[in-house]
């Protein structure tokens, strides 16, 4: 049975809109839907370049809609937090009156049976509009424009928008990775020895990268928990959404005793940044058991032994 | 293996800045591509296929940008290829485009690479969206420390590279950083970011794009007859290796050596230092100049820093490196590789303006990516057979 680890990555991306989409977004703040003329067609939302020829389009904007005709749709029965509505709705390609292209938006029809291809819809505008596609909350069935609050011209043109991206990952965990986690929960370091070349790896790998043979639980060995710092970096953290660090922090490479295994970019415990150097003897520090009795590696703490005096240590990176 | 000649007849790039909020993403790539077509005296209709490169999608949060940018690159109804090789991607994008011409699949190909770093955050993206990102500087600091240790290079060599590349950038109208008052003292006084790398020994975050038009022999000869010298692709190669394996040498890596050896073999080069006139190497952190000179066997191991220290790699030196100002002055990550490849072509076309190396006939370009594990290189010449 495959197990999975769930994780979510979020980031507030910026978008510079440029002269054409910027104009469209500015129109939204005024509760107007704009297209751009391309020969005898009107493209909505407007595009900067002719999709047929690649030539730049003149900035000839055309107001379209507000009513339109649904040309195609699909029902979303279980909306996620990223969907425009929190109840079942349709995503639809809407040909706005005066437009030559389909405009993708949500239709708040209440129930699937209310949706038909060819139905007429009108936009339901938000009261607070900021120059974003969600300024239209959704389209609703009907042919008569709904009353719009505060449709006065925009103050400043809209040139930027943010895009709050959220990606949810389900990452499969291999058996070897699961076993490394289980060993760590008991405060053990699992290694794997290649049955062909006898090279020793930190556990969790699926094959020997040199021999390309599979590594299995039969190849497992417990690794020692002492070693020597070979190389390091002190990182000055750059702030970004999701950053957990505010102060410079160390990451060290640890060569485990008696084996050729280097653990890269490890955290340290009770070792000041100024004291981090190649040659420092360290041992593993495990967190106390959590509610389920599981431990995890907290980092590496100096043992107090004299430094290892080997100038070549600094070259031990892998 | 025989292949058809491939000529570079058009080069374009954007004005590179921290924030190009005056244009959309499409507008950014369009600016570079339009300039390349103008340089090649071609129209959108003359392009048979487009190859697009950029760093991973997490940087701007645009998934499948090759589809999104189809209109901007006039690619509707044409083959559009996306290339993914991390930081080396700009170089690989140029090589994929060259292959399409060399194999006779297409006559004229547009290669475009870009990054709009201001729309996201590089440290976030490099840390896979998690906290405590190492960043590129953090990931490479141990490699650089190891290099300094092995070669005994004087600690001033890194700062010297930082000064030299910023001085070159002052001659490049497209470069992002223009540090007119740069000096060794200023570099050494700047904050230590990832020991041994200081703030002024690191690349900036840039918005920018680069585009190159590649065509067949007839197209190259036509441009030459019209008084617009092409650059000829003499050789190209890509190599990669795992980020970590027992015995991996991350400083003088096997991948870097093999990639260069392949390029030299294809071009018939036996003495790279003498036979190549100048090089654009991907140097986002100062120490990578001597490291690449050695890892790519342009000089022997332990000899690279001596070139830098002697001033040989300066614009007027015996072996100029990063005449454009390099990645240290301009870093729209995905485009940075193609900018190196384009600068090499500009040099052998004699069109590099104030940063032209006098009489450059053969130029090398290189890009690398991820944990210094992906490599792409091409060698270009002012004639298809400069060693004949
Ligand atoms: Zn093996």
XYZ file of C-alpha atoms and ligand atoms in Angstrom:
707
model
C 0.000 0.000 0.000
C 1.385 3.376 -0.976
C 1.309 6.023 1.705
C 1.331 9.744 1.010
C 2.545 12.876 2.708
C 0.280 15.884 2.315
C 1.647 19.382 2.002
C 0.420 22.754 0.805
C 2.487 25.498 -0.786
C 1.086 29.038 -0.835
C 2.480 32.215 -2.300
C 1.098 35.690 -3.081
C 2.475 36.178 -6.598
C 2.421 39.601 -8.203
C 1.355 40.276 -11.780
C 2.226 43.350 -13.770
C -0.693 43.602 -16.148
C 0.699 45.621 -19.041
C -1.261 48.097 -21.156
C -4.069 45.783 -22.321
C -5.032 43.546 -19.393
C -4.470 46.602 -17.200
C -7.166 48.424 -19.185
C -9.506 45.431 -18.823
C -8.953 45.327 -15.049
C -9.466 49.072 -14.791
C -12.768 48.572 -16.648
C -13.821 46.001 -14.047
C -13.480 48.604 -11.283
C -16.029 50.663 -13.259
C -18.250 47.588 -13.746
C -17.486 47.562 -17.482
C -16.412 44.543 -19.535
C -13.897 45.383 -22.267
C -12.722 43.519 -25.330
C -10.215 44.454 -28.007
C -10.839 44.684 -31.736
C -8.839 42.311 -33.949
C -9.930 42.815 -37.579
C -13.619 41.955 -37.581
C -13.524 40.166 -34.224
C -13.753 41.381 -30.644
C -11.616 39.319 -28.245
C -12.629 39.177 -24.552
C -10.696 39.437 -22.295
C -8.516 41.610 -24.532
C -5.119 40.278 -25.647
C -1.988 42.203 -26.593
C -1.222 40.258 -29.781
C -3.342 38.869 -32.571
C -3.635 35.144 -31.846
C -3.691 34.388 -35.585
C -0.819 36.476 -36.880
C 1.184 37.362 -33.779
C 1.044 41.058 -34.697
C 0.531 43.628 -31.980
C -3.085 44.786 -31.805
C -4.000 48.484 -31.775
C -5.426 49.450 -28.398
C -8.991 49.736 -29.692
C -11.131 48.690 -26.753
C -14.799 47.793 -27.156
C -17.307 47.557 -24.314
C -19.206 44.253 -24.459
C -22.087 42.637 -22.576
C -23.056 42.916 -19.877
C -25.401 40.073 -20.884
C -24.106 37.035 -22.722
C -24.910 33.535 -23.907
C -23.498 30.355 -22.356
C -21.765 28.413 -25.124
C -20.386 25.613 -22.975
C -20.271 24.760 -19.281
C -19.330 22.228 -16.669
C -20.857 21.780 -13.230
C -18.645 21.964 -10.128
C -20.439 19.942 -7.479
C -17.840 20.241 -4.705
C -16.080 23.623 -4.756
C -12.701 23.954 -3.048
C -11.426 27.047 -1.254
C -9.823 28.125 -4.522
C -13.071 28.190 -6.466
C -14.913 31.479 -6.930
C -18.038 30.319 -5.064
C -18.496 28.230 -1.925
C -21.569 26.424 -3.260
C -22.071 24.262 -6.356
C -21.765 26.336 -9.552
C -20.904 26.072 -13.244
C -17.751 27.161 -15.007
C -18.980 28.475 -18.340
C -17.688 29.915 -21.586
C -19.892 32.982 -21.991
C -20.116 34.811 -25.302
C -20.783 38.352 -24.099
C -23.010 40.436 -26.375
C -20.749 42.084 -28.947
C -17.853 39.669 -28.368
C -16.510 37.042 -30.776
C -14.941 34.792 -28.146
C -15.950 32.838 -25.062
C -15.242 34.431 -21.679
C -14.577 31.966 -18.858
C -16.395 32.727 -15.626
C -18.626 31.204 -12.954
C -22.403 30.911 -13.288
C -24.302 30.860 -9.995
C -27.310 28.899 -11.195
C -28.158 27.220 -7.898
C -28.500 23.733 -9.326
C -27.240 21.787 -12.274
C -30.683 21.429 -13.831
C -30.845 25.221 -14.202
C -27.882 25.171 -16.640
C -28.382 24.889 -20.396
C -26.146 25.662 -23.334
C -27.573 28.772 -24.972
C -28.950 30.226 -21.728
C -28.634 33.964 -21.155
C -26.642 35.269 -18.202
C -25.700 38.658 -16.701
C -22.893 39.604 -14.309
C -23.413 40.113 -10.586
C -20.863 42.777 -9.666
C -19.286 43.149 -6.265
C -19.797 46.412 -4.453
C -16.083 46.729 -3.679
C -14.151 46.321 -6.920
C -10.345 46.336 -7.030
C -9.439 45.423 -10.613
C -9.529 41.654 -10.414
C -11.501 39.034 -12.319
C -13.440 38.333 -9.105
C -14.918 41.865 -9.309
C -17.620 39.926 -11.129
C -18.693 37.634 -8.306
C -20.465 35.390 -10.800
C -22.870 35.464 -13.710
C -26.499 34.636 -12.977
C -29.316 33.458 -15.263
C -31.172 36.331 -16.881
C -31.173 38.833 -19.713
C -31.604 42.135 -17.870
C -28.526 43.790 -16.302
C -28.595 43.837 -12.512
C -28.301 47.187 -10.795
C -24.683 48.133 -10.136
C -23.515 50.056 -7.124
C -20.914 52.757 -7.504
C -20.167 52.441 -11.233
C -18.204 55.707 -11.324
C -14.921 55.870 -13.258
C -11.867 54.384 -11.600
C -9.521 56.729 -9.808
C -6.148 55.291 -10.724
C -5.578 52.868 -13.617
C -5.039 49.304 -12.437
C -1.514 48.130 -13.312
C -0.808 45.301 -10.847
C -2.656 42.428 -9.236
C -1.792 39.734 -6.758
C -2.447 36.087 -7.363
C -2.705 33.994 -4.209
C -1.533 30.637 -5.441
C -2.099 27.516 -3.400
C -0.955 24.091 -4.480
C -1.822 21.010 -2.487
C 0.600 18.111 -2.923
C 0.166 14.429 -2.173
C 3.662 12.988 -2.304
C 4.012 9.210 -2.355
C 6.381 7.839 0.270
C 8.400 4.764 -0.634
C 8.838 1.833 1.714
C 12.495 2.749 2.290
C 11.533 6.314 3.190
C 8.866 5.066 5.558
C 11.410 2.822 7.286
C 13.847 5.731 7.714
C 11.072 7.698 9.394
C 10.228 4.778 11.653
C 13.871 4.346 12.654
C 14.207 8.090 13.329
C 11.112 7.910 15.530
C 13.123 5.461 17.650
C 16.206 7.684 17.581
C 18.074 5.530 15.049
C 19.830 6.485 11.821
C 19.134 3.999 9.102
C 21.681 3.442 6.362
C 21.648 1.247 3.275
C 24.651 -0.667 1.959
C 24.665 -1.428 -1.757
C 24.763 -5.225 -2.199
C 26.935 -4.849 -5.295
C 29.524 -2.142 -4.573
C 29.197 -2.046 -0.756
C 28.884 1.757 -0.748
C 26.982 2.970 2.260
C 24.164 5.488 1.953
C 21.883 7.349 4.278
C 18.600 5.438 4.313
C 15.604 6.295 2.192
C 17.232 5.839 -1.203
C 15.662 3.344 -3.567
C 18.733 2.448 -5.589
C 22.496 2.778 -5.645
C 23.203 5.736 -7.949
C 26.483 4.144 -9.005
C 25.306 0.572 -9.720
C 21.620 1.294 -10.424
C 20.572 -1.721 -8.346
C 17.620 -1.633 -5.969
C 18.259 -1.149 -2.255
C 15.899 -3.087 0.005
C 15.315 -3.542 3.763
C 17.810 -6.457 3.592
C 20.540 -3.876 2.926
C 19.792 -1.833 6.033
C 22.430 -1.043 8.665
C 22.301 1.289 11.634
C 24.599 4.276 11.133
C 26.723 5.708 13.956
C 25.428 8.828 15.661
C 28.758 10.602 15.994
C 30.726 12.386 13.375
C 32.786 15.392 12.374
C 31.745 18.662 10.726
C 33.472 18.835 7.348
C 32.037 21.967 5.762
C 29.304 24.472 6.577
C 27.387 27.567 5.626
C 25.953 30.394 7.703
C 22.815 31.529 5.922
C 21.556 35.105 6.085
C 17.820 34.536 5.754
C 15.887 36.434 3.102
C 12.322 37.058 4.216
C 9.512 35.551 2.118
C 6.035 34.206 2.870
C 6.572 30.940 4.730
C 10.137 31.754 5.875
C 10.708 30.354 9.367
C 14.086 32.021 10.062
C 14.828 35.586 11.056
C 18.465 35.357 12.216
C 21.562 33.959 10.468
C 21.587 30.195 10.935
C 24.116 27.420 10.371
C 23.911 24.302 8.261
C 26.769 21.791 8.455
C 27.978 18.722 6.605
C 28.603 15.814 8.995
C 30.882 12.879 8.134
C 29.720 9.962 10.277
C 32.411 7.985 12.099
C 33.869 5.008 10.318
C 31.748 5.350 7.196
C 31.833 7.408 4.028
C 28.439 8.921 4.621
C 28.226 12.707 4.648
C 24.960 14.202 5.856
C 24.518 17.498 4.061
C 23.102 20.787 5.360
C 22.295 19.614 8.888
C 21.036 21.905 11.691
C 23.202 22.396 14.807
C 22.316 22.453 18.519
C 24.236 24.461 21.152
C 26.818 25.625 18.630
C 27.055 29.368 17.996
C 27.463 30.514 14.382
C 30.909 31.947 15.162
C 32.072 28.570 16.486
C 31.011 26.540 13.456
C 34.113 25.207 11.673
C 35.393 22.039 10.016
C 36.752 19.508 12.493
C 34.199 19.961 15.288
C 33.113 16.618 16.749
C 29.335 16.293 17.014
C 26.677 13.800 18.013
C 23.025 13.516 17.060
C 20.376 15.144 19.225
C 16.875 13.711 19.080
C 13.712 15.462 20.171
C 11.913 14.048 23.220
C 9.184 11.548 22.304
C 6.015 13.307 21.175
C 2.481 12.282 22.131
C 2.777 9.147 20.024
C 6.239 8.311 21.341
C 8.021 9.378 18.151
C 11.320 11.228 18.059
C 12.911 13.268 15.296
C 16.421 14.546 14.631
C 16.816 18.006 16.192
C 20.370 18.546 14.975
C 23.997 18.016 15.923
C 25.628 19.114 19.192
C 29.385 19.393 19.918
C 30.659 16.454 21.954
C 33.460 18.436 23.575
C 36.139 16.161 22.085
C 39.181 17.899 20.534
C 38.724 18.998 16.904
C 39.773 16.563 14.217
C 42.859 18.073 12.610
C 42.479 16.978 8.988
C 42.813 19.717 6.367
C 41.041 17.535 3.778
C 37.807 17.475 5.794
C 36.593 20.633 4.075
C 36.501 18.748 0.774
C 34.137 16.114 2.138
C 30.855 17.391 0.779
C 29.235 14.269 -0.648
C 27.949 12.347 -36.947
C 27.325 14.933 -39.612
C 25.015 17.838 -39.056
C 23.846 20.869 -40.977
C 25.449 24.235 -40.228
C 23.483 26.514 -37.920
C 23.805 30.306 -37.963
C 22.737 32.849 -35.362
C 21.395 35.862 -37.220
C 19.320 37.687 -34.634
C 19.832 38.567 -30.973
C 17.575 40.557 -28.689
C 17.284 41.225 -25.009
C 15.224 43.372 -22.714
C 16.328 46.174 -20.508
C 16.995 44.158 -17.340
C 15.821 45.611 -14.027
C 14.698 44.590 -10.539
C 11.098 45.167 -11.572
C 9.747 45.404 -15.094
C 6.260 46.343 -13.925
C 5.761 48.417 -17.081
C 5.105 45.253 -19.108
C 3.155 42.026 -18.729
C 4.968 38.693 -18.749
C 4.038 38.471 -22.424
C 5.304 41.997 -23.003
C 8.646 41.073 -21.464
C 9.361 38.109 -23.758
C 7.901 40.037 -26.687
C 10.416 42.871 -26.158
C 13.373 40.479 -26.479
C 11.849 38.447 -29.332
C 10.908 41.553 -31.364
C 14.454 42.873 -31.074
C 15.890 39.525 -32.186
C 13.591 39.399 -35.229
C 14.438 43.003 -36.088
C 18.145 42.181 -35.849
C 17.559 39.182 -38.157
C 15.419 41.272 -40.550
C 12.689 38.623 -40.253
C 8.988 38.675 -39.395
C 6.950 36.419 -37.104
C 5.804 34.465 -40.162
C 9.432 33.529 -40.958
C 9.790 31.595 -37.692
C 9.095 27.861 -37.994
C 9.230 26.885 -34.308
C 9.753 28.447 -30.887
C 11.803 27.009 -27.995
C 11.087 28.477 -24.575
C 13.143 28.184 -21.407
C 12.674 29.454 -17.871
C 13.440 28.403 -14.319
C 10.845 26.238 -12.514
C 7.191 27.352 -12.515
C 7.265 28.107 -8.782
C 9.253 31.271 -9.553
C 6.287 33.184 -11.046
C 3.511 30.710 -10.334
C 2.571 30.399 -14.010
C 2.034 26.775 -14.962
C 2.737 25.846 -18.602
C 3.942 29.337 -19.575
C 4.769 27.990 -23.044
C 1.027 27.865 -23.694
C 0.269 31.176 -22.008
C 2.982 32.943 -24.046
C 2.037 31.475 -27.428
C 0.363 34.696 -28.633
C 3.177 36.906 -27.374
C 5.687 34.816 -29.333
C 3.617 34.558 -32.505
C 3.639 30.776 -32.117
C -0.015 29.941 -32.845
C -0.059 26.847 -35.037
C 3.689 26.319 -34.749
C 5.704 23.813 -32.733
C 6.474 25.232 -29.276
C 8.965 23.446 -27.023
C 9.516 24.027 -23.324
C 12.950 23.249 -21.861
C 13.554 22.470 -18.172
C 17.117 22.269 -16.879
C 17.026 24.541 -13.799
C 19.538 27.419 -13.929
C 21.225 26.061 -17.048
C 17.918 26.252 -18.898
C 18.729 29.336 -20.969
C 21.768 27.599 -22.415
C 19.920 24.374 -23.068
C 17.160 26.369 -24.779
C 19.709 27.702 -27.260
C 21.106 24.217 -27.808
C 17.675 22.645 -28.410
C 16.965 25.375 -30.977
C 20.340 24.740 -32.647
C 19.600 21.008 -32.815
C 16.303 21.679 -34.601
C 18.235 23.539 -37.302
C 21.250 21.198 -37.398
C 19.033 18.158 -37.892
C 17.121 19.888 -40.670
C 13.789 19.641 -38.831
C 13.203 23.392 -39.039
C 14.816 26.122 -41.061
C 14.431 29.068 -38.675
C 13.907 28.746 -34.926
C 13.322 31.380 -32.253
C 14.840 30.588 -28.840
C 13.466 32.634 -25.953
C 14.270 32.503 -22.237
C 13.029 34.707 -19.428
C 12.449 35.256 -15.753
C 10.319 37.834 -14.008
C 11.747 37.439 -10.525
C 9.712 40.364 -9.169
C 6.485 38.345 -9.516
C 7.656 35.796 -6.959
C 10.611 35.149 -4.663
C 13.660 33.129 -5.649
C 14.502 31.988 -2.107
C 10.930 30.771 -1.670
C 11.039 28.895 -4.961
C 14.504 27.412 -4.356
C 13.331 26.213 -0.932
C 10.348 24.422 -2.523
C 8.028 26.773 -0.661
C 9.324 25.756 2.782
C 11.008 27.803 5.498
C 14.790 27.951 6.052
C 15.611 27.983 2.341
C 19.337 27.625 1.720
C 19.070 29.772 -1.387
C 21.606 29.346 -4.148
C 24.333 31.121 -2.193
C 23.826 28.828 0.782
C 23.897 25.723 -1.378
C 27.133 26.707 -3.159
C 29.074 28.203 -0.225
C 30.578 24.830 0.826
C 31.725 24.194 -2.761
C 33.438 27.574 -2.894
C 35.076 27.065 0.508
C 36.383 23.724 -0.713
C 37.749 25.362 -3.878
C 39.599 28.038 -1.899
C 41.016 25.384 0.413
C 42.205 23.098 -2.379
C 43.856 25.747 -4.507
C 45.094 28.107 -1.812
C 43.608 30.960 -3.821
C 44.116 34.376 -2.172
C 40.864 35.598 -0.616
C 40.902 38.743 -2.773
C 40.198 36.755 -5.949
C 36.437 36.567 -5.329
C 36.114 40.332 -4.759
C 38.282 40.966 -7.850
C 35.777 39.058 -9.995
C 32.921 41.027 -8.449
C 34.590 44.340 -9.355
C 35.621 43.288 -12.865
C 32.161 42.041 -13.889
C 30.435 45.185 -12.562
C 32.924 47.342 -14.470
C 32.090 45.415 -17.648
C 28.369 45.939 -16.989
C 28.928 49.705 -17.168
C 29.689 49.177 -20.868
C 26.558 47.091 -21.487
C 23.422 49.191 -22.051
C 21.120 46.269 -21.156
C 22.785 45.272 -17.852
C 20.793 45.513 -14.634
C 23.377 46.593 -12.036
C 25.287 49.768 -12.836
C 27.662 50.201 -9.914
C 29.857 53.039 -11.164
C 31.704 53.375 -7.846
C 32.439 49.652 -7.380
C 35.801 48.918 -5.768
C 37.625 46.107 -4.009
C 37.147 47.962 -0.720
C 33.396 48.324 -1.277
C 33.006 44.634 -2.086
C 35.000 43.557 0.960
C 33.047 45.928 3.205
C 29.681 44.537 2.066
C 27.753 42.123 4.281
C 28.873 38.488 4.461
C 25.792 36.669 3.156
C 26.924 33.040 2.902
C 30.567 32.859 4.005
C 32.761 33.076 1.861
C 30.298 35.061 -0.274
C 29.511 38.694 0.442
C 26.526 40.705 -0.741
C 28.470 42.393 -3.553
C 29.885 39.020 -4.653
C 26.340 37.801 -5.374
C 24.046 38.163 -8.357
C 21.005 40.452 -8.297
C 17.364 39.437 -8.804
C 16.296 40.614 -12.239
C 13.343 40.740 -14.581
C 14.432 40.129 -18.137
C 14.338 38.058 -21.292
C 16.662 37.090 -24.115
C 15.884 35.844 -27.622
C 18.025 34.347 -30.380
C 17.105 33.611 -34.000
C 18.859 30.564 -35.458
C 18.689 29.536 -39.088
C 20.236 27.234 -41.659
C 23.333 27.697 -43.790
C 21.478 29.511 -46.590
C 19.979 31.930 -44.065
C 23.376 32.522 -42.482
C 25.074 33.130 -45.819
C 22.272 35.498 -46.893
C 22.716 37.550 -43.730
C 26.490 37.644 -44.300
C 25.996 38.759 -47.928
C 23.746 41.527 -46.631
C 26.571 42.835 -44.423
C 25.111 41.364 -41.216
C 27.656 38.827 -39.986
C 26.159 35.695 -38.407
C 27.677 33.624 -35.614
C 28.096 29.947 -36.489
C 27.437 27.234 -33.920
C 30.692 25.244 -33.912
C 29.784 22.809 -31.141
C 27.315 22.311 -28.304
C 26.870 19.864 -25.453
C 24.844 19.256 -22.320
C 25.731 17.029 -19.369
C 24.182 16.302 -16.003
C 25.031 14.326 -12.895
C 23.178 13.507 -9.666
C 23.286 16.234 -7.016
C 24.867 13.888 -4.514
C 26.614 10.539 -4.702
C 29.606 9.002 -2.942
C 32.805 10.496 -4.267
C 31.101 13.305 -6.152
C 33.524 16.155 -6.732
C 31.265 19.202 -6.738
C 34.138 21.605 -7.490
C 35.814 19.969 -10.466
C 32.835 17.841 -11.375
C 32.806 15.055 -13.927
C 29.775 16.587 -15.631
C 31.530 19.924 -16.108
C 34.663 18.247 -17.484
C 32.757 15.931 -19.823
C 30.581 18.735 -21.188
C 33.627 20.851 -22.050
C 35.566 17.894 -23.462
C 32.674 17.115 -25.799
C 32.538 20.708 -27.048
C 36.316 20.853 -27.597
C 36.277 17.518 -29.416
C 33.443 18.550 -31.739
C 35.230 21.780 -32.631
C 38.699 20.250 -32.866
C 40.023 22.318 -29.973
C 43.092 20.979 -28.217
C 44.354 24.136 -26.482
C 41.177 25.921 -25.299
C 43.022 28.756 -23.566
C 44.759 29.760 -26.823
C 42.156 28.763 -29.395
C 39.167 30.424 -27.714
C 39.185 34.222 -27.680
C 36.754 34.914 -24.827
C 34.116 33.220 -22.686
C 30.783 33.951 -21.032
C 30.549 31.675 -17.997
C 27.629 31.433 -15.583
C 29.091 33.151 -12.505
C 26.313 34.051 -10.045
C 28.806 34.113 -7.153
C 32.287 35.552 -7.619
C 34.349 32.412 -6.960
C 32.665 30.571 -9.809
C 34.845 32.380 -12.364
C 38.071 30.566 -11.418
C 36.094 27.422 -10.553
C 34.623 27.122 -14.058
C 37.892 28.028 -15.776
C 39.318 24.934 -14.065
C 36.328 22.583 -14.057
C 35.913 23.087 -17.824
C 39.656 22.586 -18.352
C 40.216 25.982 -19.927
C 43.208 25.992 -17.581
C 44.568 23.329 -15.237
C 43.248 22.692 -11.745
C 44.510 25.372 -9.389
C 45.390 27.743 -12.242
C 42.062 29.567 -12.670
C 42.476 32.081 -9.860
C 45.868 33.067 -11.262
C 44.205 34.184 -14.511
C 41.757 36.285 -12.537
C 44.444 37.718 -10.262
C 46.670 38.658 -13.229
C 43.797 40.521 -14.883
C 43.749 38.086 -17.808
C 39.964 37.722 -17.527
C 39.345 41.492 -17.738
C 37.891 42.955 -20.937
C 41.316 43.957 -22.258
C 43.041 40.851 -20.861
C 44.467 37.760 -22.531
C 41.319 35.686 -21.931
C 38.297 37.942 -21.262
C 35.485 36.382 -19.229
C 31.973 37.806 -18.871
C 32.403 40.825 -21.065
C 28.678 41.573 -20.704
C 28.971 41.980 -16.944
C 27.753 38.427 -16.506
C 25.243 36.938 -14.092
C 26.813 39.028 -11.312
C 25.339 42.105 -13.010
C 22.123 40.715 -14.525
C 20.226 37.656 -13.346
C 16.803 36.880 -14.769
C 17.559 33.246 -13.860
C 15.873 31.432 -16.735
C 17.281 33.920 -19.247
C 20.775 34.050 -17.730
C 22.033 31.038 -19.668
C 20.751 32.317 -23.010
C 22.230 35.750 -22.244
C 25.646 34.044 -21.945
C 25.077 32.191 -25.236
C 23.861 35.380 -26.948
C 26.819 37.434 -25.707
C 29.253 34.862 -27.123
C 27.466 35.203 -30.479
C 27.514 39.017 -30.311
C 31.273 38.873 -29.746
C 32.074 36.788 -32.823
C 29.653 38.886 -34.894
C 31.634 41.952 -33.791
C 28.422 43.523 -32.492
C 29.121 43.755 -28.758
C 29.589 47.522 -28.783
C 31.643 48.950 -25.920
C 32.224 45.495 -24.438
C 33.543 44.035 -27.702
C 36.734 41.954 -27.508
C 38.911 43.105 -30.388
C 39.026 40.514 -33.153
C 37.024 37.835 -31.314
C 36.606 34.901 -33.708
C 35.751 32.012 -31.364
C 33.745 32.417 -28.151
C 32.608 29.946 -25.499
C 29.366 30.180 -23.510
C 28.348 28.099 -20.526
C 25.446 27.801 -18.107
C 24.943 25.583 -15.067
C 22.037 24.723 -12.839
C 20.638 23.126 -9.671
C 23.401 21.770 -7.367
C 26.022 22.650 -10.021
C 24.930 19.432 -11.718
C 23.414 20.513 -15.066
C 25.739 21.939 -17.702
C 25.171 23.394 -21.130
C 27.834 24.877 -23.382
C 28.186 26.115 -26.892
C 31.076 27.373 -28.912
C 30.409 29.913 -31.664
C 32.638 31.264 -34.424
C 32.753 34.103 -36.903
C 33.144 31.447 -39.606
C 31.820 27.863 -39.734
C 35.392 26.536 -39.776
C 37.679 28.970 -37.943
C 40.487 26.446 -37.403
C 40.763 25.411 -41.057
Zn 26.394 0.190 -5.702
